[in-house]
Short mmCIF file of C-alpha atoms and ligand atoms in Angstrom, two decimals:
data_model
loop_
_atom_site.label_atom_id
_atom_site.label_comp_id
_atom_site.label_asym_id
_atom_site.label_seq_id
_atom_site.Cartn_x
_atom_site.Cartn_y
_atom_site.Cartn_z
CA MET I 1 6.16 27.39 -77.26
CA LYS I 2 7.64 24.79 -74.90
CA ASN I 3 6.34 21.68 -73.17
CA ALA I 4 5.05 22.45 -69.67
CA PRO I 5 7.25 21.14 -66.84
CA LEU I 6 5.26 19.27 -64.17
CA PHE I 7 6.15 19.10 -60.48
CA PHE I 8 4.98 16.76 -57.74
CA SER I 9 3.81 18.48 -54.55
CA HIS I 10 6.96 17.65 -52.59
CA THR I 11 9.04 19.47 -55.22
CA LEU I 12 6.61 22.41 -55.20
CA ARG I 13 7.05 22.66 -51.44
CA GLN I 14 10.83 22.97 -51.95
CA ILE I 15 10.28 25.83 -54.39
CA GLU I 16 7.84 27.52 -52.05
CA THR I 17 10.21 27.26 -49.09
CA ALA I 18 13.12 28.57 -51.11
CA ALA I 19 11.09 31.52 -52.33
CA ALA I 20 9.65 32.55 -48.92
CA SER I 21 6.08 31.67 -48.12
CA LEU I 22 4.14 34.65 -46.79
CA SER I 23 5.07 36.96 -49.61
CA LEU I 24 4.15 34.16 -52.00
CA MET I 25 0.70 33.93 -50.48
CA GLN I 26 0.40 37.71 -50.79
CA ARG I 27 1.38 37.40 -54.44
CA ALA I 28 -1.06 34.52 -54.97
CA GLY I 29 -3.87 36.65 -53.54
CA LYS I 30 -2.90 39.72 -55.52
CA THR I 31 -2.41 37.94 -58.84
CA SER I 32 -5.64 35.96 -58.45
CA THR I 33 -7.55 39.17 -57.73
CA GLN I 34 -6.05 40.86 -60.79
CA TRP I 35 -6.97 37.85 -62.91
CA VAL I 36 -10.56 37.84 -61.64
CA LEU I 37 -11.00 41.59 -62.13
CA LYS I 38 -9.62 41.36 -65.66
CA HIS I 39 -11.66 38.35 -66.79
CA TYR I 40 -14.89 38.87 -64.82
CA PRO I 41 -15.12 42.68 -64.49
CA ASN I 42 -18.91 42.59 -64.15
CA ALA I 43 -19.08 39.98 -61.39
CA GLN I 44 -20.29 42.00 -58.39
CA ASN I 45 -21.39 39.30 -55.94
CA ILE I 46 -18.52 36.93 -55.32
CA TYR I 47 -18.62 33.84 -53.14
CA VAL I 48 -15.24 32.85 -51.71
CA LEU I 49 -14.80 29.42 -50.15
CA ALA I 50 -11.76 29.16 -47.86
CA GLY I 51 -10.40 26.03 -46.19
CA SER I 52 -8.24 25.65 -43.10
CA GLY I 53 -4.84 25.61 -44.80
CA ASN I 54 -2.77 27.85 -47.02
CA ASN I 55 -5.10 27.39 -49.98
CA GLY I 56 -7.67 28.97 -47.68
CA GLY I 57 -5.08 31.69 -46.98
CA ASP I 58 -4.90 32.45 -50.70
CA ALA I 59 -8.69 32.65 -50.75
CA LEU I 60 -8.79 35.01 -47.73
CA LEU I 61 -6.29 37.39 -49.32
CA THR I 62 -8.15 37.26 -52.63
CA ALA I 63 -11.38 38.00 -50.77
CA LYS I 64 -9.74 40.98 -49.05
CA GLN I 65 -8.52 42.48 -52.29
CA LEU I 66 -11.78 41.90 -54.13
CA ARG I 67 -13.52 43.72 -51.29
CA HIS I 68 -11.06 46.61 -51.70
CA ALA I 69 -11.99 46.63 -55.37
CA GLY I 70 -15.61 47.28 -54.40
CA LYS I 71 -17.03 43.78 -54.77
CA ASN I 72 -19.61 42.23 -52.44
CA VAL I 73 -17.68 39.29 -51.06
CA PHE I 74 -19.41 36.48 -49.17
CA LEU I 75 -16.72 34.42 -47.45
CA ARG I 76 -17.32 30.94 -46.11
CA LEU I 77 -14.63 29.42 -43.92
CA SER I 78 -14.99 25.63 -43.79
CA ALA I 79 -12.97 24.99 -40.63
CA PRO I 80 -10.70 26.84 -38.15
CA VAL I 81 -7.54 28.12 -39.85
CA THR I 82 -4.46 26.06 -38.95
CA GLN I 83 -1.48 27.42 -40.88
CA PRO I 84 0.40 30.54 -39.63
CA ASP I 85 0.39 32.28 -43.04
CA ALA I 86 -3.31 31.58 -43.41
CA GLN I 87 -3.94 32.90 -39.88
CA GLN I 88 -2.21 36.13 -40.89
CA ALA I 89 -4.45 36.23 -44.00
CA LEU I 90 -7.52 35.71 -41.79
CA SER I 91 -6.45 38.62 -39.55
CA GLU I 92 -6.12 40.82 -42.63
CA TRP I 93 -9.59 39.81 -43.82
CA LEU I 94 -11.13 40.60 -40.43
CA ALA I 95 -9.13 43.83 -40.10
CA CYS I 96 -10.61 45.17 -43.33
CA GLY I 97 -14.13 44.56 -42.03
CA GLY I 98 -14.70 41.20 -43.69
CA GLN I 99 -17.06 38.72 -42.07
CA ILE I 100 -16.97 34.96 -41.83
CA GLN I 101 -19.91 32.78 -42.76
CA ASN I 102 -20.39 29.08 -42.11
CA HIS I 103 -22.85 28.47 -44.91
CA THR I 104 -22.94 28.91 -48.67
CA THR I 105 -24.42 32.06 -50.18
CA LEU I 106 -27.74 31.80 -52.05
CA HIS I 107 -26.58 33.60 -55.16
CA ALA I 108 -23.27 34.63 -56.71
CA ASP I 109 -22.02 35.93 -60.06
CA LEU I 110 -18.72 34.18 -59.50
CA ALA I 111 -17.23 31.73 -57.00
CA ILE I 112 -13.65 31.27 -55.82
CA ASP I 113 -12.61 27.83 -54.62
CA GLY I 114 -9.91 27.90 -51.94
CA LEU I 115 -10.99 24.86 -49.91
CA TYR I 116 -7.96 22.63 -50.59
CA GLY I 117 -4.83 23.00 -52.67
CA ILE I 118 -1.83 20.71 -52.99
CA GLY I 119 -2.13 19.79 -49.31
CA LEU I 120 -5.09 17.47 -49.96
CA ASN I 121 -3.90 14.05 -48.90
CA ARG I 122 -7.03 12.02 -48.25
CA VAL I 123 -10.57 11.52 -49.44
CA LEU I 124 -12.92 14.42 -48.73
CA SER I 125 -15.17 14.16 -45.69
CA ALA I 126 -18.94 14.09 -46.16
CA THR I 127 -19.07 17.66 -44.86
CA ASP I 128 -16.53 18.88 -47.42
CA SER I 129 -18.33 17.02 -50.21
CA GLN I 130 -21.55 18.76 -49.16
CA ILE I 131 -19.81 22.16 -49.18
CA ILE I 132 -18.55 21.43 -52.71
CA GLN I 133 -22.02 20.37 -53.85
CA GLU I 134 -23.42 23.65 -52.58
CA LEU I 135 -20.67 25.55 -54.40
CA GLN I 136 -21.44 23.69 -57.59
CA ALA I 137 -25.17 24.37 -57.20
CA LEU I 138 -24.56 28.12 -57.47
CA ALA I 139 -24.34 27.52 -61.22
CA CYS I 140 -21.91 30.40 -61.72
CA PRO I 141 -18.34 30.30 -63.07
CA ILE I 142 -15.93 28.80 -60.53
CA ILE I 143 -12.30 29.88 -60.27
CA ALA I 144 -10.17 27.24 -58.52
CA LEU I 145 -7.14 28.57 -56.69
CA ASP I 146 -4.09 26.41 -57.50
CA ILE I 147 -6.09 23.22 -58.12
CA PRO I 148 -9.79 22.34 -57.93
CA SER I 149 -10.50 21.29 -54.34
CA GLY I 150 -10.78 17.54 -53.99
CA LEU I 151 -8.33 16.82 -56.82
CA MET I 152 -5.06 15.15 -55.84
CA ALA I 153 -2.26 17.29 -57.29
CA ASP I 154 0.13 14.42 -57.93
CA ASN I 155 -2.17 11.97 -59.67
CA GLY I 156 -5.51 13.47 -60.74
CA ALA I 157 -7.64 11.28 -58.46
CA GLY I 158 -10.60 12.48 -56.44
CA ASN I 159 -14.12 13.85 -56.66
CA ALA I 160 -13.24 17.45 -57.19
CA VAL I 161 -14.85 20.81 -57.77
CA GLN I 162 -15.66 21.21 -61.47
CA ALA I 163 -13.95 24.53 -62.10
CA THR I 164 -14.39 26.88 -65.02
CA HIS I 165 -10.81 28.11 -64.66
CA THR I 166 -7.90 26.96 -62.55
CA LEU I 167 -5.26 29.49 -61.53
CA SER I 168 -2.25 27.24 -61.09
CA PHE I 169 0.37 28.77 -58.79
CA ILE I 170 4.13 28.47 -59.30
CA ALA I 171 3.97 25.47 -61.69
CA HIS I 172 1.59 22.98 -63.21
CA LYS I 173 0.83 19.76 -61.37
CA PRO I 174 0.49 16.32 -63.01
CA GLY I 175 -2.97 15.79 -61.55
CA GLN I 176 -4.32 18.72 -63.55
CA PHE I 177 -3.71 16.87 -66.80
CA THR I 178 -4.59 13.24 -66.23
CA GLY I 179 -7.50 11.24 -64.81
CA GLN I 180 -10.22 13.35 -63.16
CA GLY I 181 -8.06 16.46 -63.60
CA CYS I 182 -8.96 16.55 -67.29
CA ASN I 183 -12.61 17.09 -66.30
CA ALA I 184 -12.16 19.19 -63.19
CA CYS I 185 -9.81 22.03 -64.07
CA GLY I 186 -11.55 23.86 -66.90
CA ASP I 187 -9.07 26.24 -68.54
CA ILE I 188 -5.74 26.20 -66.73
CA HIS I 189 -3.70 29.39 -66.32
CA LEU I 190 -0.19 29.43 -64.90
CA LEU I 191 0.53 32.22 -62.39
CA ASN I 192 4.19 31.79 -61.54
CA LEU I 193 4.10 34.43 -58.77
CA GLN I 194 7.27 35.99 -60.21
CA ILE I 195 9.45 33.23 -58.86
CA SER I 196 12.89 33.32 -60.45
CA GLN I 197 13.76 30.34 -62.66
CA SER I 198 16.77 29.71 -60.42
CA PHE I 199 14.45 28.35 -57.72
CA TYR I 200 13.08 25.63 -60.02
CA PRO I 201 14.80 22.23 -59.93
CA GLU I 202 14.61 19.72 -62.78
CA PRO I 203 10.92 18.98 -63.41
CA ASP I 204 9.57 15.62 -62.23
CA GLY I 205 7.97 15.10 -65.64
CA TYR I 206 6.40 17.18 -68.37
CA LEU I 207 3.24 17.77 -70.34
CA GLN I 208 3.72 17.06 -74.04
CA THR I 209 2.00 20.10 -75.51
CA ILE I 210 4.03 20.51 -78.70
CA ALA I 211 5.17 18.09 -81.38
CA PRO I 212 7.96 15.93 -79.92
CA SER I 213 11.34 17.02 -81.23
CA ALA I 214 12.14 13.36 -82.11
CA ILE I 215 9.79 13.69 -85.09
CA ALA I 216 12.57 15.63 -86.86
CA ASN I 217 14.50 12.34 -87.05
CA LEU I 218 11.90 11.06 -89.50
CA LEU I 219 12.95 13.53 -92.22
CA ARG I 220 13.80 11.40 -95.24
CA LYS I 221 17.02 11.22 -97.19
CA ALA I 222 16.76 11.56 -100.97
CA ASP I 223 18.52 8.26 -101.67
CA SER I 224 16.27 6.15 -99.42
CA HIS I 225 13.88 3.38 -100.47
CA LYS I 226 11.02 1.46 -98.85
CA GLY I 227 13.50 -0.86 -97.17
CA SER I 228 14.87 2.16 -95.31
CA TYR I 229 11.61 2.57 -93.41
CA GLY I 230 11.11 -0.88 -92.03
CA THR I 231 8.54 -3.63 -92.40
CA VAL I 232 5.84 -3.74 -89.75
CA GLY I 233 4.12 -7.07 -89.04
CA ILE I 234 0.74 -6.87 -87.31
CA ILE I 235 -0.72 -10.07 -85.89
CA GLY I 236 -4.40 -10.39 -85.05
CA GLY I 237 -7.52 -10.66 -87.18
CA ALA I 238 -9.59 -13.29 -85.39
CA THR I 239 -13.09 -13.92 -86.74
CA ALA I 240 -15.24 -10.78 -86.49
CA MET I 241 -12.23 -8.70 -85.47
CA VAL I 242 -10.32 -8.46 -88.75
CA GLY I 243 -11.21 -4.75 -88.93
CA ALA I 244 -9.01 -3.98 -85.93
CA THR I 245 -5.96 -5.43 -87.65
CA LEU I 246 -6.78 -3.63 -90.89
CA LEU I 247 -7.03 -0.33 -89.04
CA ALA I 248 -3.66 -0.85 -87.37
CA GLY I 249 -2.14 -1.83 -90.72
CA ARG I 250 -3.55 1.14 -92.59
CA ALA I 251 -2.32 3.45 -89.85
CA ALA I 252 1.19 1.97 -90.00
CA LEU I 253 1.23 2.35 -93.79
CA LYS I 254 -0.04 5.92 -93.83
CA LEU I 255 2.30 7.02 -91.06
CA GLY I 256 5.27 5.96 -93.12
CA ALA I 257 6.21 2.31 -92.56
CA GLY I 258 8.09 1.06 -95.67
CA ARG I 259 5.95 -2.10 -95.85
CA VAL I 260 3.17 -3.59 -93.76
CA VAL I 261 2.44 -7.29 -93.39
CA LEU I 262 -0.81 -8.35 -91.71
CA GLY I 263 -1.08 -11.77 -90.11
CA LEU I 264 -4.74 -12.77 -89.80
CA LEU I 265 -6.19 -15.67 -87.83
CA ASP I 266 -9.37 -15.55 -89.91
CA LYS I 267 -8.66 -16.54 -93.52
CA ILE I 268 -11.65 -14.64 -94.90
CA LEU I 269 -9.53 -11.94 -96.58
CA SER I 270 -6.56 -12.29 -98.91
CA VAL I 271 -6.44 -8.59 -99.83
CA ASP I 272 -7.64 -5.30 -98.38
CA PRO I 273 -9.42 -3.88 -101.45
CA THR I 274 -9.33 -0.29 -100.19
CA GLN I 275 -5.68 -0.57 -99.09
CA PRO I 276 -4.10 -3.07 -101.48
CA GLU I 277 -0.60 -2.04 -100.35
CA LEU I 278 -1.11 -4.18 -97.24
CA MET I 279 0.25 -7.73 -97.56
CA LEU I 280 -2.17 -10.21 -95.99
CA HIS I 281 -0.98 -13.60 -94.72
CA PRO I 282 -2.17 -16.27 -92.32
CA ALA I 283 -1.07 -15.21 -88.84
CA ALA I 284 1.57 -17.90 -88.28
CA ALA I 285 3.11 -17.30 -91.72
CA ALA I 286 3.25 -13.53 -91.19
CA LEU I 287 5.21 -14.03 -87.97
CA GLN I 288 7.89 -15.83 -90.01
CA HIS I 289 8.03 -13.17 -92.75
CA PRO I 290 11.76 -12.59 -93.33
CA ALA I 291 11.51 -8.84 -93.94
CA LEU I 292 9.89 -7.89 -90.62
CA THR I 293 11.69 -5.25 -88.57
CA MET I 294 8.91 -4.44 -86.10
CA LEU I 295 6.11 -6.54 -84.71
CA VAL I 296 2.68 -5.65 -83.31
CA ILE I 297 0.43 -8.25 -81.75
CA GLY I 298 -3.04 -7.74 -80.35
CA PRO I 299 -5.41 -5.73 -82.54
CA GLY I 300 -8.33 -8.10 -83.16
CA LEU I 301 -6.35 -11.06 -81.77
CA GLY I 302 -8.89 -12.62 -79.39
CA THR I 303 -7.88 -14.99 -76.63
CA SER I 304 -8.00 -18.40 -78.35
CA GLN I 305 -5.30 -21.05 -77.88
CA GLU I 306 -3.98 -20.14 -81.29
CA ALA I 307 -3.78 -16.50 -80.19
CA MET I 308 -1.88 -17.55 -77.08
CA ALA I 309 0.66 -19.49 -79.18
CA LEU I 310 1.17 -16.42 -81.37
CA VAL I 311 1.81 -14.24 -78.33
CA GLN I 312 4.37 -16.76 -77.04
CA GLN I 313 6.17 -16.78 -80.40
CA SER I 314 6.07 -13.00 -80.65
CA ILE I 315 7.60 -12.59 -77.21
CA ALA I 316 10.36 -15.01 -78.25
CA SER I 317 11.04 -12.92 -81.38
CA PRO I 318 14.21 -10.81 -81.53
CA LEU I 319 12.25 -7.91 -83.06
CA PRO I 320 10.93 -4.82 -81.27
CA LEU I 321 7.44 -5.82 -80.15
CA LEU I 322 4.33 -3.82 -79.33
CA LEU I 323 1.60 -5.66 -77.42
CA ASP I 324 -1.91 -4.23 -77.39
CA ALA I 325 -5.49 -5.29 -76.62
CA ASP I 326 -5.93 -9.08 -76.18
CA ALA I 327 -2.18 -9.68 -76.34
CA LEU I 328 -2.03 -7.70 -73.08
CA ASN I 329 -4.86 -9.74 -71.59
CA LEU I 330 -3.07 -12.98 -72.51
CA LEU I 331 0.17 -11.63 -71.08
CA ALA I 332 -1.62 -10.73 -67.84
CA SER I 333 -3.14 -14.19 -67.58
CA THR I 334 0.08 -16.22 -67.74
CA SER I 335 3.01 -15.93 -65.37
CA GLN I 336 5.40 -17.70 -67.80
CA LEU I 337 4.76 -14.97 -70.36
CA ALA I 338 5.36 -12.31 -67.73
CA VAL I 339 8.78 -13.88 -67.07
CA ALA I 340 9.57 -14.40 -70.75
CA ILE I 341 8.84 -10.79 -71.58
CA THR I 342 11.42 -9.56 -69.08
CA GLN I 343 14.03 -11.67 -70.87
CA ARG I 344 13.51 -10.19 -74.33
CA SER I 345 16.58 -8.83 -76.05
CA ALA I 346 14.69 -6.26 -78.17
CA ALA I 347 12.42 -3.44 -77.05
CA THR I 348 8.95 -4.19 -75.70
CA ILE I 349 6.13 -1.64 -75.85
CA LEU I 350 2.88 -2.12 -73.93
CA THR I 351 -0.11 0.11 -74.70
CA PRO I 352 -2.83 -0.75 -72.14
CA HIS I 353 -6.03 1.14 -71.46
CA PRO I 354 -6.83 1.39 -67.72
CA ALA I 355 -8.68 -1.97 -67.52
CA GLU I 356 -5.84 -3.77 -69.33
CA ALA I 357 -3.34 -2.03 -67.07
CA ALA I 358 -5.29 -3.28 -64.06
CA ARG I 359 -5.03 -6.85 -65.35
CA LEU I 360 -1.28 -6.46 -65.89
CA LEU I 361 -0.92 -5.25 -62.29
CA GLN I 362 -3.48 -7.67 -60.81
CA THR I 363 -5.42 -4.76 -59.38
CA SER I 364 -8.62 -2.84 -60.09
CA THR I 365 -9.21 -0.25 -62.78
CA ALA I 366 -10.08 2.22 -60.02
CA ALA I 367 -6.67 1.64 -58.41
CA VAL I 368 -4.93 2.32 -61.74
CA GLN I 369 -6.95 5.48 -62.29
CA ALA I 370 -6.21 6.63 -58.74
CA ASN I 371 -2.52 6.87 -59.60
CA ARG I 372 -1.96 6.68 -63.32
CA ILE I 373 1.68 7.77 -63.35
CA ALA I 374 2.69 5.24 -60.71
CA ALA I 375 0.66 2.50 -62.42
CA ALA I 376 2.33 3.12 -65.79
CA LYS I 377 5.80 3.21 -64.22
CA THR I 378 5.16 -0.01 -62.29
CA ILE I 379 4.07 -1.82 -65.47
CA ALA I 380 7.19 -0.55 -67.22
CA GLU I 381 9.42 -1.79 -64.42
CA ARG I 382 7.66 -5.12 -63.98
CA TYR I 383 7.62 -6.03 -67.67
CA HIS I 384 10.86 -4.24 -68.68
CA ALA I 385 8.89 -2.27 -71.23
CA THR I 386 8.06 1.16 -72.55
CA VAL I 387 4.48 1.87 -71.57
CA LEU I 388 1.66 4.00 -72.86
CA LEU I 389 -1.22 4.09 -70.37
CA LYS I 390 -4.18 5.28 -72.42
CA GLY I 391 -7.18 7.32 -71.30
CA ALA I 392 -7.53 11.08 -70.79
CA GLY I 393 -4.04 12.39 -70.09
CA SER I 394 -2.15 9.38 -71.48
CA ILE I 395 1.04 8.53 -69.61
CA CYS I 396 4.23 7.69 -71.53
CA THR I 397 7.07 6.14 -69.56
CA ASP I 398 10.04 3.82 -69.73
CA GLY I 399 9.85 3.30 -65.97
CA GLN I 400 12.24 6.18 -65.28
CA SER I 401 11.14 9.34 -67.05
CA TRP I 402 7.47 10.04 -67.70
CA SER I 403 5.35 12.55 -69.55
CA ILE I 404 1.65 13.22 -69.94
CA ASN I 405 0.36 13.62 -73.45
CA GLY I 406 -1.20 17.04 -73.82
CA SER I 407 -3.04 16.58 -77.11
CA GLY I 408 -6.38 14.92 -77.86
CA ASN I 409 -9.97 15.08 -76.75
CA ALA I 410 -13.07 12.96 -76.20
CA ALA I 411 -13.66 12.55 -79.94
CA LEU I 412 -11.13 9.71 -79.61
CA ALA I 413 -13.57 7.74 -77.46
CA SER I 414 -14.65 5.52 -80.36
CA ALA I 415 -14.02 2.00 -81.62
CA GLY I 416 -10.72 1.25 -83.34
CA GLN I 417 -8.79 4.28 -82.08
CA GLY I 418 -6.46 2.08 -80.02
CA ASP I 419 -5.74 -0.10 -83.06
CA VAL I 420 -4.85 3.00 -85.05
CA LEU I 421 -2.58 4.22 -82.26
CA SER I 422 -0.69 0.89 -82.23
CA GLY I 423 -0.16 1.14 -85.97
CA ILE I 424 1.10 4.71 -85.70
CA ILE I 425 3.61 3.88 -82.96
CA ALA I 426 4.81 0.81 -84.87
CA ALA I 427 5.37 2.90 -88.01
CA LEU I 428 7.47 5.38 -86.07
CA ILE I 429 9.62 2.64 -84.55
CA ALA I 430 10.01 1.00 -87.96
CA GLN I 431 11.30 4.34 -89.26
CA GLY I 432 13.94 4.48 -86.57
CA LEU I 433 12.52 6.28 -83.51
CA ALA I 434 13.51 4.90 -80.11
CA PRO I 435 10.58 3.27 -78.25
CA LEU I 436 9.85 6.08 -75.78
CA ALA I 437 10.17 8.74 -78.48
CA ALA I 438 7.85 6.72 -80.72
CA VAL I 439 5.27 6.31 -77.97
CA ARG I 440 5.36 10.02 -77.13
CA SER I 441 5.26 11.06 -80.77
CA GLY I 442 2.58 8.56 -81.78
CA CYS I 443 0.35 9.48 -78.89
CA TRP I 444 0.80 13.19 -79.55
CA LEU I 445 0.04 12.82 -83.29
CA HIS I 446 -3.04 10.71 -82.54
CA GLY I 447 -4.34 13.37 -80.15
CA ARG I 448 -3.42 16.17 -82.52
CA ALA I 449 -5.38 14.42 -85.27
CA ALA I 450 -8.51 14.55 -83.10
CA GLU I 451 -7.94 18.23 -82.29
CA ASP I 452 -7.56 19.10 -85.97
CA TRP I 453 -10.70 17.13 -86.82
CA CYS I 454 -12.62 18.90 -84.04
CA ARG I 455 -11.72 22.29 -85.49
CA GLU I 456 -13.82 21.28 -88.48
CA ASN I 457 -16.46 19.40 -86.45
CA LEU I 458 -17.05 21.62 -83.45
CA GLY I 459 -19.38 19.28 -81.59
CA GLY I 460 -16.61 16.68 -81.48
CA ILE I 461 -18.83 13.65 -82.16
CA GLY I 462 -18.38 11.05 -84.89
CA LEU I 463 -14.63 10.84 -85.51
CA SER I 464 -14.03 7.37 -86.91
CA ALA I 465 -10.71 5.60 -86.44
CA SER I 466 -10.26 5.52 -90.23
CA GLU I 467 -10.51 9.31 -90.36
CA THR I 468 -8.04 9.68 -87.50
CA ILE I 469 -5.40 8.01 -89.66
CA ILE I 470 -5.75 10.70 -92.33
CA TYR I 471 -5.54 13.52 -89.80
CA ALA I 472 -2.58 11.90 -88.02
CA ARG I 473 -0.73 11.66 -91.33
CA ALA I 474 -1.41 15.36 -91.93
CA ALA I 475 -0.24 16.21 -88.40
CA LEU I 476 2.99 14.26 -88.96
CA ASN I 477 3.70 15.98 -92.25
CA HIS I 478 2.90 19.37 -90.77
CA ALA I 479 5.30 18.69 -87.89
CA LEU I 480 8.00 17.60 -90.35
CA ALA I 481 7.46 20.64 -92.55
CA THR I 482 7.84 23.01 -89.62
CA CYS I 483 10.73 21.36 -87.79
CA GLU I 484 14.12 23.04 -87.99
N1 NAX Q 1 3.50 27.28 -48.89
C1 NAX Q 1 3.59 28.33 -49.67
O1 NAX Q 1 4.60 28.98 -49.70
C2 NAX Q 1 2.47 28.72 -50.56
C3 NAX Q 1 1.29 27.98 -50.59
N2 NAX Q 1 0.27 28.36 -51.32
C4 NAX Q 1 -1.02 27.70 -51.22
O2 NAX Q 1 -1.00 26.73 -50.22
C5 NAX Q 1 -1.60 25.53 -50.70
C6 NAX Q 1 -1.15 24.36 -49.89
O3 NAX Q 1 -1.50 24.65 -48.57
P1 NAX Q 1 -1.49 23.60 -47.38
O4 NAX Q 1 -0.28 22.80 -47.41
O5 NAX Q 1 -1.78 24.37 -46.16
O6 NAX Q 1 -2.67 22.62 -47.73
P2 NAX Q 1 -4.17 22.85 -48.19
O7 NAX Q 1 -4.60 24.26 -47.95
O8 NAX Q 1 -4.29 22.31 -49.56
O9 NAX Q 1 -4.92 21.86 -47.19
C7 NAX Q 1 -4.95 22.16 -45.80
C8 NAX Q 1 -4.66 21.00 -44.91
O10 NAX Q 1 -5.80 20.16 -44.84
C9 NAX Q 1 -5.43 18.86 -44.41
N3 NAX Q 1 -6.15 17.92 -45.29
C10 NAX Q 1 -5.73 17.33 -46.43
N4 NAX Q 1 -6.69 16.57 -46.98
C11 NAX Q 1 -7.77 16.69 -46.17
C12 NAX Q 1 -9.08 16.17 -46.20
N5 NAX Q 1 -9.51 15.36 -47.21
N6 NAX Q 1 -9.94 16.49 -45.21
C13 NAX Q 1 -9.54 17.31 -44.21
N7 NAX Q 1 -8.31 17.86 -44.13
C14 NAX Q 1 -7.43 17.56 -45.10
C15 NAX Q 1 -3.94 18.74 -44.56
O11 NAX Q 1 -3.37 18.68 -43.29
C16 NAX Q 1 -3.55 20.03 -45.31
O12 NAX Q 1 -2.30 20.51 -44.92
C17 NAX Q 1 -1.26 25.52 -52.17
O13 NAX Q 1 -2.10 24.71 -52.92
C18 NAX Q 1 -1.42 26.98 -52.49
O14 NAX Q 1 -2.76 27.29 -52.75
C19 NAX Q 1 0.29 29.64 -52.05
O15 NAX Q 1 -0.16 30.59 -51.15
C20 NAX Q 1 1.65 29.98 -52.53
C21 NAX Q 1 2.65 29.92 -51.42
K1 K Q 2 -8.63 25.02 -54.50
#
């Protein structure tokens, strides 16, 4: 199995042009029909929704072939057809005796969504939203052609059709795997329309579906010792938030860091009784620990003056530095820190969730979510950092290349998961992975942990961050055991 290449719509257009459009639409119609007949053989009454463009053309040709297969097809055309290929498809539909409706059917066993494809470039009109609501109200399985209508192919924004299956033509699109796309697409199936590989340029990015190959670099040498695997320092632990720092520390330890030093603002603990391997120090002392090779600041840090001073000192440190949680909020609040971070000599890793990303970019969370890839890349460029933008379909980028993490599920929507993720990434960097490889690998392992847990807990509710650590460790060791 390989990671899925992802293409922005402008690249897909190049492929489509190179591979000749009308026959591609014919193939899209034929292959979609075959897919429907194979997977829904008993669906007799089929509602097909066609829009004005080529996605509508795909729908018209699918409608025609389903009719040939003996199905009762009710076709709604939302607007006059504009594209030449789609006009040809409309002629074929009419020539075979098909009719055009301007309302939604009352009942269907199956619906086909061909309202908009990758040509969607603005918010849906009220009329289109109403048409989609009516489609959704049919309460039957919905097959989206290419991409659920209303979803932006390049970024996963938009109020889209909630499809049961998406038949993705030619290649996968980033928007199918991040933001709203994670909810809208249902099961995604690639129909490459028999386009030769020679027509495909370098992908714009990729979906990380398999264990990152960089994990193989973590295989241990027999003559190594704990000093070979780095010492992670984790700074945080303000009053009432010590747990966050402990979680990050335990994750770093269990994912292989040689040693882990915790620097706590609250002096309530001098040892972690359930994880006595962790070395607990006052925060300022931990920052000065001579053995540190990797620094994390943020889990449970708070935003006190003392916390701010620790962030300043951490940014001035020559060590690789991961900033998470309140360290990101403090960074976003102070222009001097934003300048200082660009002048660091060692690697910087920022792991914001969408609201933290919005603060870093001085914008709204909605604006970040409307274009997650661009937001993550802009943060990386502005702060000279490797960035993990969290949330469904996490984005990993160094500002140049980007990938979407393909593992994980909603079981990870629980307290402390971000702290665990910071600890995992820090452990991987401490063991020698480059920042982007560590971010990709850590994020993938974290998601894989949740998937493995869900196989045993099918409802997917109740995964605690502490349990995620155990499953992530198992996922890492499994990946190591199976790498070549
Ligand atoms: N070009 C080709 O060679 C092929 C294209 N194919 C299909 O063609 C689709 C792309 O077709 P189009 O480029 O015609 O675009 P769409 O059919 O996705 O959209 C139609 C047009 O609607 C307009 N539009 C965009 N957003 C709108 C909005 N919110 N409200 C009203 N109008 C809006 C745009 O001008 C757009 O071109 C693909 O997704 C795929 O389904 C496939 O048939 C395979 C071959
Ligand atoms: K569609």
